[in-house]
mmCIF file of C-alpha atoms in Angstrom:
data_model
loop_
_atom_site.group_PDB
_atom_site.id
_atom_site.type_symbol
_atom_site.label_atom_id
_atom_site.label_comp_id
_atom_site.label_asym_id
_atom_site.label_seq_id
_atom_site.Cartn_x
_atom_site.Cartn_y
_atom_site.Cartn_z
ATOM 1 C CA MET A 1 107.664 89.283 109.845
ATOM 2 C CA HIS A 2 107.625 85.794 108.328
ATOM 3 C CA ALA A 3 103.882 85.589 109.019
ATOM 4 C CA ILE A 4 102.826 88.446 106.704
ATOM 5 C CA PRO A 5 103.110 86.472 103.419
ATOM 6 C CA PHE A 6 101.037 83.666 104.924
ATOM 7 C CA TYR A 7 98.335 86.140 105.959
ATOM 8 C CA MET A 8 98.500 87.638 102.445
ATOM 9 C CA HIS A 9 97.856 84.194 100.942
ATOM 10 C CA THR A 10 94.859 83.679 103.214
ATOM 11 C CA ALA A 11 93.445 87.151 102.510
ATOM 12 C CA LEU A 12 93.667 86.504 98.771
ATOM 13 C CA GLU A 13 92.454 82.906 98.654
ATOM 14 C CA LEU A 14 89.719 82.804 101.305
ATOM 15 C CA PRO A 15 87.290 85.023 99.332
ATOM 16 C CA ALA A 16 88.121 83.057 96.176
ATOM 17 C CA SER A 17 87.424 79.729 97.868
ATOM 18 C CA LEU A 18 84.068 80.966 99.137
ATOM 19 C CA ASN A 19 83.155 82.402 95.722
ATOM 20 C CA PHE A 20 84.137 79.178 93.930
ATOM 21 C CA PHE A 21 82.183 77.075 96.420
ATOM 22 C CA LEU A 22 79.012 79.189 96.379
ATOM 23 C CA HIS A 23 79.012 80.019 92.637
ATOM 24 C CA PRO A 24 80.896 77.208 90.880
ATOM 25 C CA LEU A 25 79.419 77.625 87.404
ATOM 26 C CA GLN A 26 80.355 81.326 87.263
ATOM 27 C CA GLN A 27 83.997 80.211 87.164
ATOM 28 C CA LEU A 28 83.607 78.290 83.898
ATOM 29 C CA LEU A 29 83.165 79.475 80.352
ATOM 30 C CA PRO A 30 80.696 77.447 78.285
ATOM 31 C CA PRO A 31 82.310 75.124 75.735
ATOM 32 C CA ILE A 32 82.727 76.467 72.220
ATOM 33 C CA SER A 33 79.999 75.136 69.956
ATOM 34 C CA SER A 34 80.869 73.770 66.527
ATOM 35 C CA GLY A 35 77.344 74.198 65.173
ATOM 36 C CA SER A 36 75.150 77.266 65.280
ATOM 37 C CA ASN A 37 72.072 75.361 66.483
ATOM 38 C CA SER A 38 73.663 73.229 69.193
ATOM 39 C CA THR A 39 72.902 73.984 72.828
ATOM 40 C CA LEU A 40 75.784 75.009 75.069
ATOM 41 C CA SER A 41 75.869 73.117 78.331
ATOM 42 C CA LEU A 42 78.318 72.008 80.973
ATOM 43 C CA ALA A 43 78.610 68.540 82.421
ATOM 44 C CA PRO A 44 76.933 68.227 85.843
ATOM 45 C CA SER A 45 80.290 67.212 87.291
ATOM 46 C CA ALA A 46 81.799 70.608 86.385
ATOM 47 C CA SER A 47 80.336 72.299 89.468
ATOM 48 C CA ILE A 48 81.555 69.413 91.644
ATOM 49 C CA VAL A 49 85.108 69.821 90.342
ATOM 50 C CA VAL A 50 85.044 73.595 90.954
ATOM 51 C CA ARG A 51 83.722 73.035 94.492
ATOM 52 C CA GLN A 52 86.479 70.494 95.113
ATOM 53 C CA TYR A 53 88.995 73.140 94.012
ATOM 54 C CA ALA A 54 87.295 75.597 96.391
ATOM 55 C CA LEU A 55 87.879 73.176 99.249
ATOM 56 C CA LEU A 56 91.536 72.820 98.259
ATOM 57 C CA LEU A 57 91.881 76.607 98.333
ATOM 58 C CA PHE A 58 90.250 76.682 101.769
ATOM 59 C CA VAL A 59 92.635 73.995 103.030
ATOM 60 C CA SER A 60 95.582 75.994 101.663
ATOM 61 C CA CYS A 61 94.340 78.899 103.808
ATOM 62 C CA CYS A 62 94.228 76.632 106.867
ATOM 63 C CA VAL A 63 97.787 75.446 106.176
ATOM 64 C CA SER A 64 98.909 79.019 105.588
ATOM 65 C CA LEU A 65 97.447 80.174 108.906
ATOM 66 C CA THR A 66 99.157 77.262 110.644
ATOM 67 C CA PHE A 67 102.514 78.541 109.398
ATOM 68 C CA ALA A 68 101.620 82.158 110.203
ATOM 69 C CA VAL A 69 100.994 81.486 113.893
ATOM 70 C CA ARG A 70 104.072 79.330 114.484
ATOM 71 C CA PRO A 71 106.410 81.026 116.965
ATOM 72 C CA HIS A 72 109.496 80.304 114.875
ATOM 73 C CA HIS A 73 110.495 80.336 111.246
ATOM 74 C CA ASP A 74 112.302 77.076 110.514
ATOM 75 C CA ASN A 75 112.993 74.926 107.467
ATOM 76 C CA THR A 76 109.465 73.501 107.576
ATOM 77 C CA THR A 77 108.039 77.029 107.418
ATOM 78 C CA ARG A 78 110.344 77.835 104.522
ATOM 79 C CA ARG A 79 109.243 74.733 102.618
ATOM 80 C CA GLY A 80 105.582 75.539 103.237
ATOM 81 C CA ALA A 81 106.160 79.048 101.910
ATOM 82 C CA GLY A 82 107.845 77.603 98.834
ATOM 83 C CA ALA A 83 104.922 75.287 98.134
ATOM 84 C CA LEU A 84 102.401 78.112 98.470
ATOM 85 C CA ALA A 85 104.586 80.367 96.289
ATOM 86 C CA LEU A 86 104.544 77.748 93.522
ATOM 87 C CA TYR A 87 100.750 77.611 93.704
ATOM 88 C CA HIS A 88 100.513 81.350 92.956
ATOM 89 C CA LEU A 89 102.257 80.896 89.597
ATOM 90 C CA GLY A 90 99.117 79.201 88.210
ATOM 91 C CA PRO A 91 96.613 81.987 88.959
ATOM 92 C CA LEU A 92 99.235 84.586 87.990
ATOM 93 C CA ALA A 93 99.696 82.955 84.570
ATOM 94 C CA ARG A 94 95.913 82.729 84.128
ATOM 95 C CA ALA A 95 95.454 86.422 84.979
ATOM 96 C CA ILE A 96 98.196 87.457 82.557
ATOM 97 C CA SER A 97 96.629 85.256 79.869
ATOM 98 C CA ARG A 98 93.234 86.877 80.448
ATOM 99 C CA LEU A 99 94.788 90.330 80.090
ATOM 100 C CA GLY A 100 96.565 89.212 76.914
ATOM 101 C CA ASN A 101 93.259 87.985 75.492
ATOM 102 C CA GLY A 102 91.785 91.461 75.811
ATOM 103 C CA GLU A 103 89.661 91.089 78.935
ATOM 104 C CA SER A 104 88.910 94.303 80.742
ATOM 105 C CA PRO A 105 91.575 94.650 83.457
ATOM 106 C CA PHE A 106 89.263 95.617 86.311
ATOM 107 C CA GLU A 107 85.960 93.952 85.439
ATOM 108 C CA GLY A 108 84.860 90.531 86.512
ATOM 109 C CA GLY A 109 84.673 88.509 89.660
ATOM 110 C CA LEU A 110 86.761 89.648 92.617
ATOM 111 C CA GLY A 111 88.366 92.614 90.859
ATOM 112 C CA GLY A 112 89.274 91.297 87.423
ATOM 113 C CA PRO A 113 92.496 89.964 85.917
ATOM 114 C CA ALA A 114 94.658 93.011 86.693
ATOM 115 C CA VAL A 115 93.844 92.769 90.394
ATOM 116 C CA HIS A 116 94.460 89.007 90.274
ATOM 117 C CA ALA A 117 97.828 89.464 88.556
ATOM 118 C CA VAL A 118 99.006 92.010 91.128
ATOM 119 C CA GLY A 119 97.700 90.026 94.106
ATOM 120 C CA HIS A 120 99.122 86.680 93.021
ATOM 121 C CA GLY A 121 102.385 88.309 91.956
ATOM 122 C CA MET A 122 102.782 89.934 95.369
ATOM 123 C CA CYS A 123 101.970 86.676 97.168
ATOM 124 C CA PHE A 124 104.430 84.771 94.990
ATOM 125 C CA VAL A 125 107.277 87.202 95.696
ATOM 126 C CA ALA A 126 106.525 87.461 99.437
ATOM 127 C CA LEU A 127 106.257 83.699 99.942
ATOM 128 C CA LEU A 128 109.348 83.090 97.814
ATOM 129 C CA ALA A 129 111.264 85.537 100.026
ATOM 130 C CA VAL A 130 110.294 83.472 103.086
ATOM 131 C CA CYS A 131 111.295 80.289 101.259
ATOM 132 C CA VAL A 132 114.789 81.453 100.325
ATOM 133 C CA GLY A 133 115.386 83.599 103.423
ATOM 134 C CA PRO A 134 117.116 82.479 106.606
ATOM 135 C CA SER A 135 115.415 80.353 109.220
ATOM 136 C CA VAL A 136 114.745 82.255 112.460
ATOM 137 C CA ASP A 137 114.371 80.824 115.963
ATOM 138 C CA ALA A 138 111.680 81.794 118.482
ATOM 139 C CA GLY A 139 113.915 84.594 119.811
ATOM 140 C CA GLY A 140 114.087 86.259 116.413
ATOM 141 C CA GLU A 141 117.693 85.303 115.668
ATOM 142 C CA PRO A 142 118.769 83.382 112.585
ATOM 143 C CA ASN A 143 119.169 79.694 113.476
ATOM 144 C CA ALA A 144 122.862 79.739 112.504
ATOM 145 C CA VAL A 145 123.489 82.550 115.041
ATOM 146 C CA ALA A 146 121.517 80.735 117.731
ATOM 147 C CA ALA A 147 123.523 77.543 117.127
ATOM 148 C CA LYS A 148 126.826 79.444 117.574
ATOM 149 C CA LYS A 149 125.573 80.864 120.895
ATOM 150 C CA GLY A 150 124.741 77.375 122.123
ATOM 151 C CA LYS A 151 120.960 77.751 122.106
#
């Protein structure tokens, strides 16, 4: 059961990483212009930064899958889940901010801010549960029980 939150993270972030990598400029709003006649443009490095973020998201999916396929749920797995849970606070806050700014809840890339808020909220809670839950050995028993049995 400890693997499900890691698969959830991958299912949520893999499409985002591909979208960010293939369409980096769609992720950015143009800067606010101070003059009415000035041209709005983004620095050429903006797409490079978004693509770098896309690669970080992809790597987080690789790390997440590594934890998902481990045969046991130990302290390292718990710490990995905690780190991934913390990540989800950022996109969750952004989605809530977008909703608060009046964006349409279900319009936009990959489902819109309402879908993002629910998805990142669920991932945060599920990964946090793995982080604070008991460690489990390969036999499915909590490590404290296995230690008492002499395993």
